Short mmCIF file of N, CA and C in Angstrom, two decimals:
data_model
loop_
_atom_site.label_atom_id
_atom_site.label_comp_id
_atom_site.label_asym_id
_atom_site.label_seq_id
_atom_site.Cartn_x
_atom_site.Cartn_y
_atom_site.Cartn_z
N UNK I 25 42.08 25.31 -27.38
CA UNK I 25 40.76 24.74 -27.63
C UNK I 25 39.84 25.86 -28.10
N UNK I 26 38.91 25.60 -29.57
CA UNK I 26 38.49 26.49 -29.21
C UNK I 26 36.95 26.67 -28.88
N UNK I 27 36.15 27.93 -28.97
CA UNK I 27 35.20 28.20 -28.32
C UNK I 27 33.89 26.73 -28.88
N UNK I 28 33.72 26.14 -30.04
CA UNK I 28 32.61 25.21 -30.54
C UNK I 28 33.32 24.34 -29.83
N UNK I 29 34.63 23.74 -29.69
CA UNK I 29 35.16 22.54 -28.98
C UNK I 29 34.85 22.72 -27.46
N UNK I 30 35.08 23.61 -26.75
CA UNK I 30 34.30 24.00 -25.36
C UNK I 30 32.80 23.53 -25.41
N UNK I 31 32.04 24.54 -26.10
CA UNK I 31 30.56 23.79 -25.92
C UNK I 31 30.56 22.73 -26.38
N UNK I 32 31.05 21.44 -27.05
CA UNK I 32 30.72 19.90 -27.28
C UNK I 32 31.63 19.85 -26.26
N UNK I 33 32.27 19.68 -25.19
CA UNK I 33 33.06 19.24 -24.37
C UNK I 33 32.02 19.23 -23.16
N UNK I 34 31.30 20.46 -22.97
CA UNK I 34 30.55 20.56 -21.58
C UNK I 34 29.30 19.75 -22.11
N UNK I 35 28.80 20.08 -22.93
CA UNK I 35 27.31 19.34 -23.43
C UNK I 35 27.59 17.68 -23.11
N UNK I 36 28.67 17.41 -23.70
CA UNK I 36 29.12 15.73 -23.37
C UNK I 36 29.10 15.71 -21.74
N UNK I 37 29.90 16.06 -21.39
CA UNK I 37 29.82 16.08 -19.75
C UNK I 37 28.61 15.99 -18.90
N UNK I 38 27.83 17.09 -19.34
CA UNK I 38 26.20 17.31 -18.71
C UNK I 38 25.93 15.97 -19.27
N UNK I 39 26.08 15.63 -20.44
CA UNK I 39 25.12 14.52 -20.68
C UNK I 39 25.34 13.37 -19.62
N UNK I 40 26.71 12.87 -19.94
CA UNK I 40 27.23 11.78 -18.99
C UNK I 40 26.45 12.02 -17.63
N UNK I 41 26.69 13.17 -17.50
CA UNK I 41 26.59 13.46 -15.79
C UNK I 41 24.82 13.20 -15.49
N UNK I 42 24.17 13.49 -16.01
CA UNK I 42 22.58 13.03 -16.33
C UNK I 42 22.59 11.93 -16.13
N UNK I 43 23.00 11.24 -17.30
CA UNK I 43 23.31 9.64 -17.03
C UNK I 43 23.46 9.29 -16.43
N UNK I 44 24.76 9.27 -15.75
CA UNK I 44 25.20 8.65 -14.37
C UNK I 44 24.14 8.87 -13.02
N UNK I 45 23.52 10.12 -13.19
CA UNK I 45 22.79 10.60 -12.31
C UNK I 45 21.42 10.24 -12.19
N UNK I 46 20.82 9.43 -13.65
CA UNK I 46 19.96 8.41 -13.11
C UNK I 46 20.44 6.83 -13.51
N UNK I 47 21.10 6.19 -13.77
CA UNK I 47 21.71 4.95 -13.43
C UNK I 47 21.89 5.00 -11.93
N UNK I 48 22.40 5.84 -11.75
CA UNK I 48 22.14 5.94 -9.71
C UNK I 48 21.14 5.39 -9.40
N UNK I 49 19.98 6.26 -9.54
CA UNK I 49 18.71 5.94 -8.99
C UNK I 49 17.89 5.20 -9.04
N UNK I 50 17.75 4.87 -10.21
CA UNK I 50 17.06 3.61 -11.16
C UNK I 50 17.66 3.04 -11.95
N UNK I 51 18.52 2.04 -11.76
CA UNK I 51 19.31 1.29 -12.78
C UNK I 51 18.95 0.12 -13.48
N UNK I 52 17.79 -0.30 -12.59
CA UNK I 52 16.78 -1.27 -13.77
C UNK I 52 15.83 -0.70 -14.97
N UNK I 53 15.74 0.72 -14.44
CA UNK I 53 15.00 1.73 -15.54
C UNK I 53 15.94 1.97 -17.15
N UNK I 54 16.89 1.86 -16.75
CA UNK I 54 18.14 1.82 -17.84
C UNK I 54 18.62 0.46 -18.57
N UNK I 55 17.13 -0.33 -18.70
CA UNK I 55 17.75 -1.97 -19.35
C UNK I 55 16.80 -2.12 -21.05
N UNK I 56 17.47 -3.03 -21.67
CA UNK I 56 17.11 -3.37 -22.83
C UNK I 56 16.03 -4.29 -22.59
N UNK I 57 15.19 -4.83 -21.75
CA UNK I 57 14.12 -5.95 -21.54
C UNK I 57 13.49 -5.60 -22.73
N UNK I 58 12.69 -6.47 -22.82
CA UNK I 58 11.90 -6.74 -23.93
C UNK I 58 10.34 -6.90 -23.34
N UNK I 59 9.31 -6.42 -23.58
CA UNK I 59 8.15 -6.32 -22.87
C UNK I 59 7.42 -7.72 -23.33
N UNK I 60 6.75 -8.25 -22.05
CA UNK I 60 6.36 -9.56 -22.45
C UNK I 60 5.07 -9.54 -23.37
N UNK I 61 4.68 -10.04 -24.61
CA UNK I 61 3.85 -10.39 -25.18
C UNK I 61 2.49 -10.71 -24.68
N UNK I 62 1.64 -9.62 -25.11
CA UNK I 62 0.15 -10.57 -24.32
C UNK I 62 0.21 -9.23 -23.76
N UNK I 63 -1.30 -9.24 -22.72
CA UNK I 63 -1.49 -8.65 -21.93
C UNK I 63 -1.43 -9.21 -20.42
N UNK I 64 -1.62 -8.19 -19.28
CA UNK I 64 -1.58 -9.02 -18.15
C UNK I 64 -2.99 -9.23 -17.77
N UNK I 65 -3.15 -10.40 -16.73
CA UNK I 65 -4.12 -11.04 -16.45
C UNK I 65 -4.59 -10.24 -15.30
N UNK I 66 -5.43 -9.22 -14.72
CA UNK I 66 -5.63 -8.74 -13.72
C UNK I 66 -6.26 -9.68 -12.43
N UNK I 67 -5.96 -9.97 -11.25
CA UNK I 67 -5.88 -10.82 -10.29
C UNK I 67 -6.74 -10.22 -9.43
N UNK I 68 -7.74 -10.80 -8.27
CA UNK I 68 -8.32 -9.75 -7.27
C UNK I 68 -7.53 -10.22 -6.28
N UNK I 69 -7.44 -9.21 -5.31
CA UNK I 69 -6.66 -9.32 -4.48
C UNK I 69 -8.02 -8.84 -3.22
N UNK I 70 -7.67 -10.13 -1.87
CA UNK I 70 -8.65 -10.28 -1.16
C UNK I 70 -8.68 -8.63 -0.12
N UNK I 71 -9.68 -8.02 -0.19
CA UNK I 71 -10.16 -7.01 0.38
C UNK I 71 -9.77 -6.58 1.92
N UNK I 72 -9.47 -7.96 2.68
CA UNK I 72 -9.09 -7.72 3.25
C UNK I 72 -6.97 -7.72 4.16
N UNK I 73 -6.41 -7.71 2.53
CA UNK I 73 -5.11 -7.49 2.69
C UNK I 73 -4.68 -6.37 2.94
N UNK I 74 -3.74 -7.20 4.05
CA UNK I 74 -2.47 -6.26 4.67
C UNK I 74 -1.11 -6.05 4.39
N UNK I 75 -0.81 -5.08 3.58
CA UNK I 75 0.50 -5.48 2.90
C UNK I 75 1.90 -5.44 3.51
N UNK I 76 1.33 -4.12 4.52
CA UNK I 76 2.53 -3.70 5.76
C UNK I 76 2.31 -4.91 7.03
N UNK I 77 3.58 -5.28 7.43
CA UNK I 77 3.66 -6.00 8.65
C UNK I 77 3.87 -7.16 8.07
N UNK I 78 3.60 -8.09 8.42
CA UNK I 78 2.75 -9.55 8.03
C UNK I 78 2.71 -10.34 6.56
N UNK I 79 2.34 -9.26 5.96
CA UNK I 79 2.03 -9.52 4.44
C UNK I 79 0.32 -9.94 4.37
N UNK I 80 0.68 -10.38 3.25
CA UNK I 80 -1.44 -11.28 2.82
C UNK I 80 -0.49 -12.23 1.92
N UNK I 81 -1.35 -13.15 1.61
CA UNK I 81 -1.21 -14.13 0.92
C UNK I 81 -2.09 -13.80 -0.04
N UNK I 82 -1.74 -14.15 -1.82
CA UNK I 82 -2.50 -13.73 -2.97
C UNK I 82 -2.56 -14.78 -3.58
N UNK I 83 -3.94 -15.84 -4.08
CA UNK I 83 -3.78 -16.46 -4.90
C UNK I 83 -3.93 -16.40 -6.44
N UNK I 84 -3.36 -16.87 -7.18
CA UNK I 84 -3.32 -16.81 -8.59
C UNK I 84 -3.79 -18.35 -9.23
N UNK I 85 -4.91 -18.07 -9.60
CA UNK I 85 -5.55 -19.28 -10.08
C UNK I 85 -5.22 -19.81 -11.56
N UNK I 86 -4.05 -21.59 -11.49
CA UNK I 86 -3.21 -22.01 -12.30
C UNK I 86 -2.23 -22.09 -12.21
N UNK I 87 -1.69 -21.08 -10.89
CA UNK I 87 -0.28 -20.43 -10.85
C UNK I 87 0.28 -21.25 -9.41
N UNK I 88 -0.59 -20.34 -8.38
CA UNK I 88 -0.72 -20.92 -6.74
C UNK I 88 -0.50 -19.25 -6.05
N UNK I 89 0.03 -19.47 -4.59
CA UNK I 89 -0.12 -18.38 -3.78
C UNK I 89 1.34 -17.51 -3.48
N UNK I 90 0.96 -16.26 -3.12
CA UNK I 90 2.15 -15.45 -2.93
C UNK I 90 2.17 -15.03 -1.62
N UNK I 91 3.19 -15.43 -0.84
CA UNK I 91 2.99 -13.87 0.63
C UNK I 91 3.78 -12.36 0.16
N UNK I 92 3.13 -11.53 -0.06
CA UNK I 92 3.88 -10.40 -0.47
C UNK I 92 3.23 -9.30 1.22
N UNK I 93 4.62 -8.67 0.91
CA UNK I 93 4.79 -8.17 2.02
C UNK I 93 6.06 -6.15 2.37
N UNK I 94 5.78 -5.61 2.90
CA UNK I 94 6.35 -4.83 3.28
C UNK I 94 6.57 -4.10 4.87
N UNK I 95 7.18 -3.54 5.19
CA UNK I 95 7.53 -3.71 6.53
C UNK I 95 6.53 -2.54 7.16
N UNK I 96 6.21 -3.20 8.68
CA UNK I 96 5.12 -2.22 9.19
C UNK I 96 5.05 -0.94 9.09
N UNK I 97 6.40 -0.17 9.04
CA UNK I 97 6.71 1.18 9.03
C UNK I 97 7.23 1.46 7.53
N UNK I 98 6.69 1.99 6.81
CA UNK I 98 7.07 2.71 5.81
C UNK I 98 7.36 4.13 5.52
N UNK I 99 8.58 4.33 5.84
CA UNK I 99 8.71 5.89 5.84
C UNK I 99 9.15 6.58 4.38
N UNK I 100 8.57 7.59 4.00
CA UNK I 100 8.97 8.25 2.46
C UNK I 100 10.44 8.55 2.67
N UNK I 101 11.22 8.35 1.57
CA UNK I 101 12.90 8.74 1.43
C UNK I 101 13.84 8.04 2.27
N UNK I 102 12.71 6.94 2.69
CA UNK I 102 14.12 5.65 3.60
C UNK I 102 13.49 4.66 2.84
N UNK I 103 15.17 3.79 3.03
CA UNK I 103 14.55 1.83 2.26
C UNK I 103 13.80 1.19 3.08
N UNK I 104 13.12 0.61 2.36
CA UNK I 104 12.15 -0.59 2.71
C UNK I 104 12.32 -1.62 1.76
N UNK I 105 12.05 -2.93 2.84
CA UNK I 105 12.22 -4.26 1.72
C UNK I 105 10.76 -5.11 1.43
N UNK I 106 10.62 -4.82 0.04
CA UNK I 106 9.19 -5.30 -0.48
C UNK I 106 9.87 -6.54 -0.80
N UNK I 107 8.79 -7.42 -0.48
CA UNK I 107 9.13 -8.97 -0.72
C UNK I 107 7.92 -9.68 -0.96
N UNK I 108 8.34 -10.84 -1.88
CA UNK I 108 7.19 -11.47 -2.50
C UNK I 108 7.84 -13.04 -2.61
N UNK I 109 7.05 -14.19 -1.52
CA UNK I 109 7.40 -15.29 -1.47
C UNK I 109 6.67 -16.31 -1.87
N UNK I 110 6.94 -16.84 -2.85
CA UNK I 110 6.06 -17.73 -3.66
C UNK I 110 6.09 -19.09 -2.54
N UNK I 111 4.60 -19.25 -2.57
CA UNK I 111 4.38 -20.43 -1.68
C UNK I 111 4.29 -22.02 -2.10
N UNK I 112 5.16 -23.09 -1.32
CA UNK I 112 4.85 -24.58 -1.94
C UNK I 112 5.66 -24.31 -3.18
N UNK I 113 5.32 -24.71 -4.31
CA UNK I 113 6.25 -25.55 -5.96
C UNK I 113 5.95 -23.91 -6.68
N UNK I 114 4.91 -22.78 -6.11
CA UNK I 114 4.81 -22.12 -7.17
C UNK I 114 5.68 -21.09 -7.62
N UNK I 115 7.01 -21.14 -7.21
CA UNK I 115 8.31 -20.47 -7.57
C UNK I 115 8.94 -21.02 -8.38
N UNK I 116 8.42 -22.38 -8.89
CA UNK I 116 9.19 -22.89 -10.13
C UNK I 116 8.69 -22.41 -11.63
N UNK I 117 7.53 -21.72 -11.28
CA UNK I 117 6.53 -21.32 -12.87
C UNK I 117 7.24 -19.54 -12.91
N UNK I 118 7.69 -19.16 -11.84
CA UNK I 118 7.86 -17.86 -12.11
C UNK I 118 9.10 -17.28 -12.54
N UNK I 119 8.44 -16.58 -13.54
CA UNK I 119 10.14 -15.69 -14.24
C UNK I 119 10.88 -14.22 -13.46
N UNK I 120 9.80 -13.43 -13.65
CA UNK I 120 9.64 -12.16 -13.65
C UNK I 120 9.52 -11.69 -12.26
N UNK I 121 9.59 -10.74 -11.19
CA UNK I 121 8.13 -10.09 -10.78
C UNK I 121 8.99 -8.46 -10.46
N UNK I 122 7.86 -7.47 -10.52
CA UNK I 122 8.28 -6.38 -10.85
C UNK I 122 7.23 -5.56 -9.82
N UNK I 123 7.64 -4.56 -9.34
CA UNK I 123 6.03 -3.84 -8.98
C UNK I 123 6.70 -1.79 -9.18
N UNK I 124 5.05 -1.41 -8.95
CA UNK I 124 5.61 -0.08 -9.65
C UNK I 124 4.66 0.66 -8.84
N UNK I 125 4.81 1.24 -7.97
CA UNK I 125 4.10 2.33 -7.00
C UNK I 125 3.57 3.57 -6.77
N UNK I 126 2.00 3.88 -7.02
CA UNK I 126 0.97 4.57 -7.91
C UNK I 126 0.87 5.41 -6.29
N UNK I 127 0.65 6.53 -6.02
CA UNK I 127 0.22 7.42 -5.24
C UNK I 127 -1.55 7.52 -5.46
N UNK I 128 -2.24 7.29 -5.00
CA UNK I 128 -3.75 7.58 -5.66
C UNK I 128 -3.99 9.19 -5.49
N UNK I 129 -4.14 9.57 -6.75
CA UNK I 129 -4.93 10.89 -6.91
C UNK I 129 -3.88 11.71 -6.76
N UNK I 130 -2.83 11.52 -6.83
CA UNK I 130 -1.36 12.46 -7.08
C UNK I 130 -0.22 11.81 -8.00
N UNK I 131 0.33 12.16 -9.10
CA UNK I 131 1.49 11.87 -10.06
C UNK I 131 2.90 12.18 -8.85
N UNK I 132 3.40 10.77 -8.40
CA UNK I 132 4.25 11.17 -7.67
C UNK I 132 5.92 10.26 -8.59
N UNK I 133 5.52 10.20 -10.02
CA UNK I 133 6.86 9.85 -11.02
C UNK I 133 6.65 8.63 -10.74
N UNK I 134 7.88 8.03 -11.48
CA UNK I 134 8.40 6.69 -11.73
C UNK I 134 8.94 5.98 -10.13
N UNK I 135 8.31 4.73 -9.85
CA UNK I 135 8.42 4.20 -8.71
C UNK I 135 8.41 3.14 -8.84
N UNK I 136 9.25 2.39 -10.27
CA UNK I 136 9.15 0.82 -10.50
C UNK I 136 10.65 0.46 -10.41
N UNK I 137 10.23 -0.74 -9.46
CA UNK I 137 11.49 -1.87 -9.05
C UNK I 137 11.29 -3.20 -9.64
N UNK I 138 12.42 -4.03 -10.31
CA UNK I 138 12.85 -5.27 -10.49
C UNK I 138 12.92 -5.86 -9.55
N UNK I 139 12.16 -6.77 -8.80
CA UNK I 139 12.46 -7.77 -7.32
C UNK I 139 13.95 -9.14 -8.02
N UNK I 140 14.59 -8.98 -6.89
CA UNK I 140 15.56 -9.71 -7.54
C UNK I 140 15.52 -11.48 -6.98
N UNK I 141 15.87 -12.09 -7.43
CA UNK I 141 15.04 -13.38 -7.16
C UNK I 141 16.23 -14.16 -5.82
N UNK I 142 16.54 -14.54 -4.63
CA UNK I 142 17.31 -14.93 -3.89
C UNK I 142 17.45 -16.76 -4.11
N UNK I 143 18.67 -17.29 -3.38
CA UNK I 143 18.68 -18.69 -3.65
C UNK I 143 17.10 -19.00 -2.74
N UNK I 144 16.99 -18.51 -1.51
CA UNK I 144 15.74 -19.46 -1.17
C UNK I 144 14.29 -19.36 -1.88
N UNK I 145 14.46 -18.67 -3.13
CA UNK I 145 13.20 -18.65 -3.81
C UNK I 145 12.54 -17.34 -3.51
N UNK I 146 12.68 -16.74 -2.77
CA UNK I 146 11.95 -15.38 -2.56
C UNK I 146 12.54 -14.30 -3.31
N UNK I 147 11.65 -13.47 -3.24
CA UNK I 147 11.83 -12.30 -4.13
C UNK I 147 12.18 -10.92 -3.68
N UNK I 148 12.90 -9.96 -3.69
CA UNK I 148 12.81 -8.91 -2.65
C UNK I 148 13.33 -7.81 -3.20
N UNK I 149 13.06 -6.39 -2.98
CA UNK I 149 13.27 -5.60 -4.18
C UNK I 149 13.59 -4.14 -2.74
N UNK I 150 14.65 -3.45 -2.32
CA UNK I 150 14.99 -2.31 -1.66
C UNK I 150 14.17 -1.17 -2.54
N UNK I 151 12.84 -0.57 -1.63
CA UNK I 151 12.29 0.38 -2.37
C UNK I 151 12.16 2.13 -1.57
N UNK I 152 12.18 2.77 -2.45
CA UNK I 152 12.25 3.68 -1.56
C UNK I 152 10.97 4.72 -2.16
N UNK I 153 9.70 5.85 -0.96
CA UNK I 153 9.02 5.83 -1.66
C UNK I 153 8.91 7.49 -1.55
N UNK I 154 8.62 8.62 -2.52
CA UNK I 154 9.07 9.46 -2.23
C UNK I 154 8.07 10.22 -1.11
N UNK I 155 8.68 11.29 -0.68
CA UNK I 155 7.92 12.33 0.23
C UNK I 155 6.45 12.77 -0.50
N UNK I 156 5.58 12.99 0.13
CA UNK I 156 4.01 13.33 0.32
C UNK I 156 4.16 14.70 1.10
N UNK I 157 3.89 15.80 0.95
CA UNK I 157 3.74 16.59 1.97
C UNK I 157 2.58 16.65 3.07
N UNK I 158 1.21 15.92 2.46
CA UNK I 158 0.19 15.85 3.46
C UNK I 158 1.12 14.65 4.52
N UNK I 159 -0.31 14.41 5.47
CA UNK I 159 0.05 13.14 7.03
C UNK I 159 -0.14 12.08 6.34
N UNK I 160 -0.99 12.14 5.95
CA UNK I 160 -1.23 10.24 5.17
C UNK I 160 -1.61 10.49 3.55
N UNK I 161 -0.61 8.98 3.56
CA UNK I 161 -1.23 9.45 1.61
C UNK I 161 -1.31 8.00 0.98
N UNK I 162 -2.40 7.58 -0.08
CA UNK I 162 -2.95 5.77 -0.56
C UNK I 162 -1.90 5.92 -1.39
N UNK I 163 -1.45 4.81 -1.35
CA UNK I 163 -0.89 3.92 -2.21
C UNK I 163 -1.28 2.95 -2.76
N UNK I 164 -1.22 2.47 -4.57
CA UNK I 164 -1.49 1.02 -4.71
C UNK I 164 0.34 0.09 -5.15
N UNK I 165 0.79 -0.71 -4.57
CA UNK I 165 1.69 -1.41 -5.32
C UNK I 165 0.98 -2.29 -6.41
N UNK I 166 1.43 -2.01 -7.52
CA UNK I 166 0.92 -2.74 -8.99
C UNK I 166 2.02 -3.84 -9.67
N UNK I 167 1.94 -4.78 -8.89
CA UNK I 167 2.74 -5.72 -8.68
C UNK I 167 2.42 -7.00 -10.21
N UNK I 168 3.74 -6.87 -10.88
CA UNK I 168 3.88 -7.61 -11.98
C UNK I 168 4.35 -8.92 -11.91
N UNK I 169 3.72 -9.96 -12.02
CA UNK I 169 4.39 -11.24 -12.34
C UNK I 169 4.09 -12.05 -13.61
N UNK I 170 5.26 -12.72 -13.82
CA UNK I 170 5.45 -13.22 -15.22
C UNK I 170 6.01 -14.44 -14.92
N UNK I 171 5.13 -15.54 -15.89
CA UNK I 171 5.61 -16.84 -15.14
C UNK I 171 4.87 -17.87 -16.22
N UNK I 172 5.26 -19.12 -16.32
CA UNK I 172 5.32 -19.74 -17.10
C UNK I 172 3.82 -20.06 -17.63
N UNK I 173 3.15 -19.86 -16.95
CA UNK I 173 1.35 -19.75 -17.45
C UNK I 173 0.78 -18.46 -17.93
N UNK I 174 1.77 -17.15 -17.84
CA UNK I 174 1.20 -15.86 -18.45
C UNK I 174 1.62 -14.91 -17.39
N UNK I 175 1.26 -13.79 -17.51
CA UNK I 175 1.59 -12.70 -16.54
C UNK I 175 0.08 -11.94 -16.27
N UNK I 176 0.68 -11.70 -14.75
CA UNK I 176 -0.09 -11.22 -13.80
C UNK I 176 -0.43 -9.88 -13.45
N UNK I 177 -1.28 -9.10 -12.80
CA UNK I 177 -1.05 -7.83 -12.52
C UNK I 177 -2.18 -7.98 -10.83
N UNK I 178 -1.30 -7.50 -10.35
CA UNK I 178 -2.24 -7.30 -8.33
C UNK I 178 -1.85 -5.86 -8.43
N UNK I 179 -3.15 -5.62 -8.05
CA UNK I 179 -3.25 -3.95 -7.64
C UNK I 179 -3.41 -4.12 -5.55
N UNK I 180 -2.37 -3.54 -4.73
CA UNK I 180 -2.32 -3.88 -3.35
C UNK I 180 -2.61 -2.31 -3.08
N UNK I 181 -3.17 -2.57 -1.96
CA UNK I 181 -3.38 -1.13 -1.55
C UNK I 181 -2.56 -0.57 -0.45
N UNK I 182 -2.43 0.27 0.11
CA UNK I 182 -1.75 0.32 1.44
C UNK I 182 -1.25 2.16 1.64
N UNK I 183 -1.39 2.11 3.06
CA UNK I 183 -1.24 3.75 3.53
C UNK I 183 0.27 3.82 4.02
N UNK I 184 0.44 5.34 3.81
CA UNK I 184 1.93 5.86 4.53
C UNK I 184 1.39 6.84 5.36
N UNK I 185 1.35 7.03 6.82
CA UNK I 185 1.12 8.16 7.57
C UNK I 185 2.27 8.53 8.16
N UNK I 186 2.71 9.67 7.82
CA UNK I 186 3.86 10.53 8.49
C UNK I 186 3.54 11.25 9.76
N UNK I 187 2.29 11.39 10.09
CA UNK I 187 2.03 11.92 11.32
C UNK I 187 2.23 11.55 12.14
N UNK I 188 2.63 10.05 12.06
CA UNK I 188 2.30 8.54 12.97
C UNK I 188 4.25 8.87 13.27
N UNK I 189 4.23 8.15 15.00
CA UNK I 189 5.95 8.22 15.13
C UNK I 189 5.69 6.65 14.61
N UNK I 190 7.24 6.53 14.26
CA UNK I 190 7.86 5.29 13.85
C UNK I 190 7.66 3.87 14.43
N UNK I 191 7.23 3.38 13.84
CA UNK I 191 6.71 1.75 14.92
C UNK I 191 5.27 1.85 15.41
N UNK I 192 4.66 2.78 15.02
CA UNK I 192 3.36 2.95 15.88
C UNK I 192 2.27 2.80 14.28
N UNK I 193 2.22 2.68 13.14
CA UNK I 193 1.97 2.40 11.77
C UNK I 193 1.53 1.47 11.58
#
Protein backbone atom coordinates (compact mmCIF):
# COMPACT_ATOMS: atom_id res chain seq x y z
CA UNK A 1 0.00 0.00 0.00
CA UNK A 2 1.29 2.95 -0.59
CA UNK A 3 1.98 6.13 1.42
CA UNK A 4 -1.28 8.56 -0.58
CA UNK A 5 -3.38 5.16 -0.25
CA UNK A 6 -2.63 5.20 3.68
CA UNK A 7 -3.71 8.81 4.06
CA UNK A 8 -7.24 8.24 2.01
CA UNK A 9 -7.63 5.06 4.04
CA UNK A 10 -7.34 6.85 7.59
CA UNK A 11 -9.11 10.17 6.44
CA UNK A 12 -12.12 7.70 5.35
CA UNK A 13 -12.04 6.05 8.67
CA UNK A 14 -11.91 9.38 10.82
CA UNK A 15 -14.62 10.38 8.71
CA UNK A 16 -16.91 7.33 9.26
CA UNK A 17 -15.85 7.35 12.77
CA UNK A 18 -17.22 11.14 13.21
CA UNK A 19 -20.20 9.95 11.72
CA UNK A 20 -20.99 7.20 13.58
CA UNK A 21 -19.98 9.25 16.52
CA UNK A 22 -22.71 11.66 16.08
CA UNK A 23 -25.54 9.40 14.68
CA UNK A 24 -24.92 8.11 18.28
CA UNK A 25 -25.89 11.09 19.85
CA UNK A 26 -28.29 12.78 17.78
CA UNK A 27 -29.74 10.67 15.23
CA UNK A 28 -32.73 12.78 14.47
CA UNK A 29 -30.09 15.60 13.81
CA UNK A 30 -28.93 13.36 10.84
CA UNK A 31 -32.49 13.36 8.79
CA UNK A 32 -33.58 14.69 5.41
CA UNK A 33 -36.97 16.55 6.92
CA UNK A 34 -38.01 19.16 5.08
CA UNK A 35 -38.69 22.43 7.12
CA UNK A 36 -42.31 23.29 7.38
CA UNK A 37 -43.42 26.26 5.28
CA UNK A 38 -44.64 29.41 7.00
CA UNK A 39 -43.50 30.65 10.06
CA UNK A 40 -44.33 29.54 13.60
CA UNK A 41 -47.12 30.98 15.48
CA UNK A 42 -45.62 32.07 18.89
CA UNK A 43 -48.09 30.85 21.82
CA UNK A 44 -48.05 32.47 25.51
CA UNK A 45 -47.55 30.19 27.81
CA UNK A 46 -49.37 30.86 31.29
CA UNK A 47 -46.80 32.51 33.75
CA UNK A 48 -47.54 30.51 36.06
CA UNK A 49 -46.24 27.02 34.55
CA UNK A 50 -44.62 24.23 35.97
CA UNK A 51 -42.91 22.16 33.68
CA UNK A 52 -41.02 19.79 36.20
CA UNK A 53 -43.28 17.40 38.22
CA UNK A 54 -46.85 17.68 37.20
CA UNK A 55 -46.58 19.41 34.00
CA UNK A 56 -48.96 22.75 33.02
CA UNK A 57 -51.41 22.50 30.63
CA UNK A 58 -50.89 24.93 27.35
CA UNK A 59 -53.61 26.11 25.34
CA UNK A 60 -53.38 26.70 21.66
CA UNK A 61 -56.15 28.69 20.36
CA UNK A 62 -57.91 26.59 17.14
CA UNK A 63 -55.81 23.76 18.06
CA UNK A 64 -56.89 22.86 21.97
CA UNK A 65 -54.65 21.97 25.10
CA UNK A 66 -51.36 20.22 25.87
CA UNK A 67 -50.05 18.73 29.33
CA UNK A 68 -46.37 18.96 28.69
CA UNK A 69 -44.29 17.84 31.23
CA UNK A 70 -40.84 16.73 32.66
CA UNK A 71 -39.85 14.91 35.65
CA UNK A 72 -39.35 16.69 39.06
CA UNK A 73 -35.66 15.97 39.13
CA UNK A 74 -33.72 16.90 36.27
CA UNK A 75 -30.25 16.04 36.47
CA UNK A 76 -27.52 17.29 33.64
CA UNK A 77 -25.92 14.03 31.74
CA UNK A 78 -28.83 11.60 32.91
CA UNK A 79 -32.23 10.79 30.82
CA UNK A 80 -35.21 12.38 31.41
CA UNK A 81 -38.60 11.84 29.77
CA UNK A 82 -40.12 15.09 28.27
CA UNK A 83 -43.63 14.44 27.38
CA UNK A 84 -46.30 16.24 25.72
CA UNK A 85 -50.04 14.94 25.93
CA UNK A 86 -52.46 16.31 23.75
CA UNK A 87 -55.71 16.73 25.56
CA UNK A 88 -59.54 15.48 24.41
CA UNK A 89 -59.65 15.15 20.07
CA UNK A 90 -56.57 17.58 19.93
CA UNK A 91 -54.05 14.78 18.95
CA UNK A 92 -55.84 14.21 15.85
CA UNK A 93 -54.69 17.82 14.23
CA UNK A 94 -51.12 17.10 15.25
CA UNK A 95 -48.20 16.05 13.04
CA UNK A 96 -45.02 17.09 14.39
CA UNK A 97 -43.75 18.09 17.89
CA UNK A 98 -40.15 18.76 18.47
CA UNK A 99 -38.51 20.84 21.30
CA UNK A 100 -34.92 22.22 21.47
CA UNK A 101 -33.32 23.37 24.82
CA UNK A 102 -31.86 27.02 25.18
CA UNK A 103 -29.64 27.53 28.43
CA UNK A 104 -30.44 31.40 29.09
CA UNK A 105 -27.42 33.57 28.82
CA UNK A 106 -24.98 30.61 28.04
CA UNK A 107 -24.47 28.71 24.36
CA UNK A 108 -24.71 25.29 25.79
CA UNK A 109 -24.91 23.56 21.70
CA UNK A 110 -27.48 21.67 20.04
CA UNK A 111 -30.21 20.24 22.44
CA UNK A 112 -33.06 19.37 19.92
CA UNK A 113 -35.21 16.19 20.19
CA UNK A 114 -37.96 14.62 17.85
CA UNK A 115 -40.83 13.53 20.48
CA UNK A 116 -41.88 10.29 19.12
CA UNK A 117 -45.58 9.89 18.93
CA UNK A 118 -46.87 6.49 21.16
CA UNK A 119 -50.16 4.34 20.33
CA UNK A 120 -51.95 6.19 23.30
CA UNK A 121 -51.50 9.50 21.60
CA UNK A 122 -48.84 11.00 23.72
CA UNK A 123 -45.72 12.22 22.83
CA UNK A 124 -42.39 11.58 24.61
CA UNK A 125 -38.92 12.31 23.66
CA UNK A 126 -35.62 10.66 26.21
CA UNK A 127 -33.65 13.96 26.74
CA UNK A 128 -30.58 14.45 28.14
CA UNK A 129 -29.34 17.94 29.27
CA UNK A 130 -25.77 18.84 29.39
CA UNK A 131 -23.61 19.79 32.56
CA UNK A 132 -23.66 23.62 33.83
CA UNK A 133 -20.79 24.07 36.07
CA UNK A 134 -22.59 26.79 38.26
CA UNK A 135 -25.65 25.29 41.18
CA UNK A 136 -28.54 26.42 39.21
CA UNK A 137 -28.88 27.30 35.68
CA UNK A 138 -32.58 28.77 33.38
CA UNK A 139 -33.63 26.94 30.95
CA UNK A 140 -36.27 27.62 28.18
CA UNK A 141 -37.72 24.32 26.33
CA UNK A 142 -38.76 25.84 22.81
CA UNK A 143 -41.19 23.43 22.08
CA UNK A 144 -42.32 22.93 18.30
CA UNK A 145 -45.62 21.79 17.16
CA UNK A 146 -46.92 21.24 13.79
CA UNK A 147 -50.35 20.30 13.14
CA UNK A 148 -52.97 20.53 10.82
CA UNK A 149 -53.96 24.33 11.51
CA UNK A 150 -50.15 25.59 11.32
CA UNK A 151 -47.24 25.33 13.63
CA UNK A 152 -46.58 26.41 16.92
CA UNK A 153 -43.73 27.64 19.02
CA UNK A 154 -44.02 27.63 23.40
CA UNK A 155 -41.14 29.08 24.93
CA UNK A 156 -41.35 26.96 28.77
CA UNK A 157 -39.20 28.00 31.27
CA UNK A 158 -37.74 25.91 33.95
CA UNK A 159 -34.57 25.54 36.44
CA UNK A 160 -31.85 22.74 36.97
CA UNK A 161 -30.22 23.08 40.49
CA UNK A 162 -27.36 20.76 41.10
CA UNK A 163 -26.83 21.92 44.51
CA UNK A 164 -30.19 20.48 45.38
CA UNK A 165 -29.83 16.37 46.42
CA UNK A 166 -32.00 14.35 44.18
CA UNK A 167 -35.82 14.36 44.82
CA UNK A 168 -35.63 17.45 46.82
CA UNK A 169 -36.03 19.84 43.18
Amino acid sequence: MSMKQAKWLVATLLVLGVLTYLWGRAPGKLTTDTPVSGSLTEVAVPTDCELKGEGCEVAIEGLGSFLVSLPETVVPLEKAVFRVVPQGETGKAVGEIRVDFKMVGMDMGINAYRLDRLADGQYRAEVILPVCTTDRSDWLANLSIRSTEGAYLLRLPFQVDRSRPSGDD
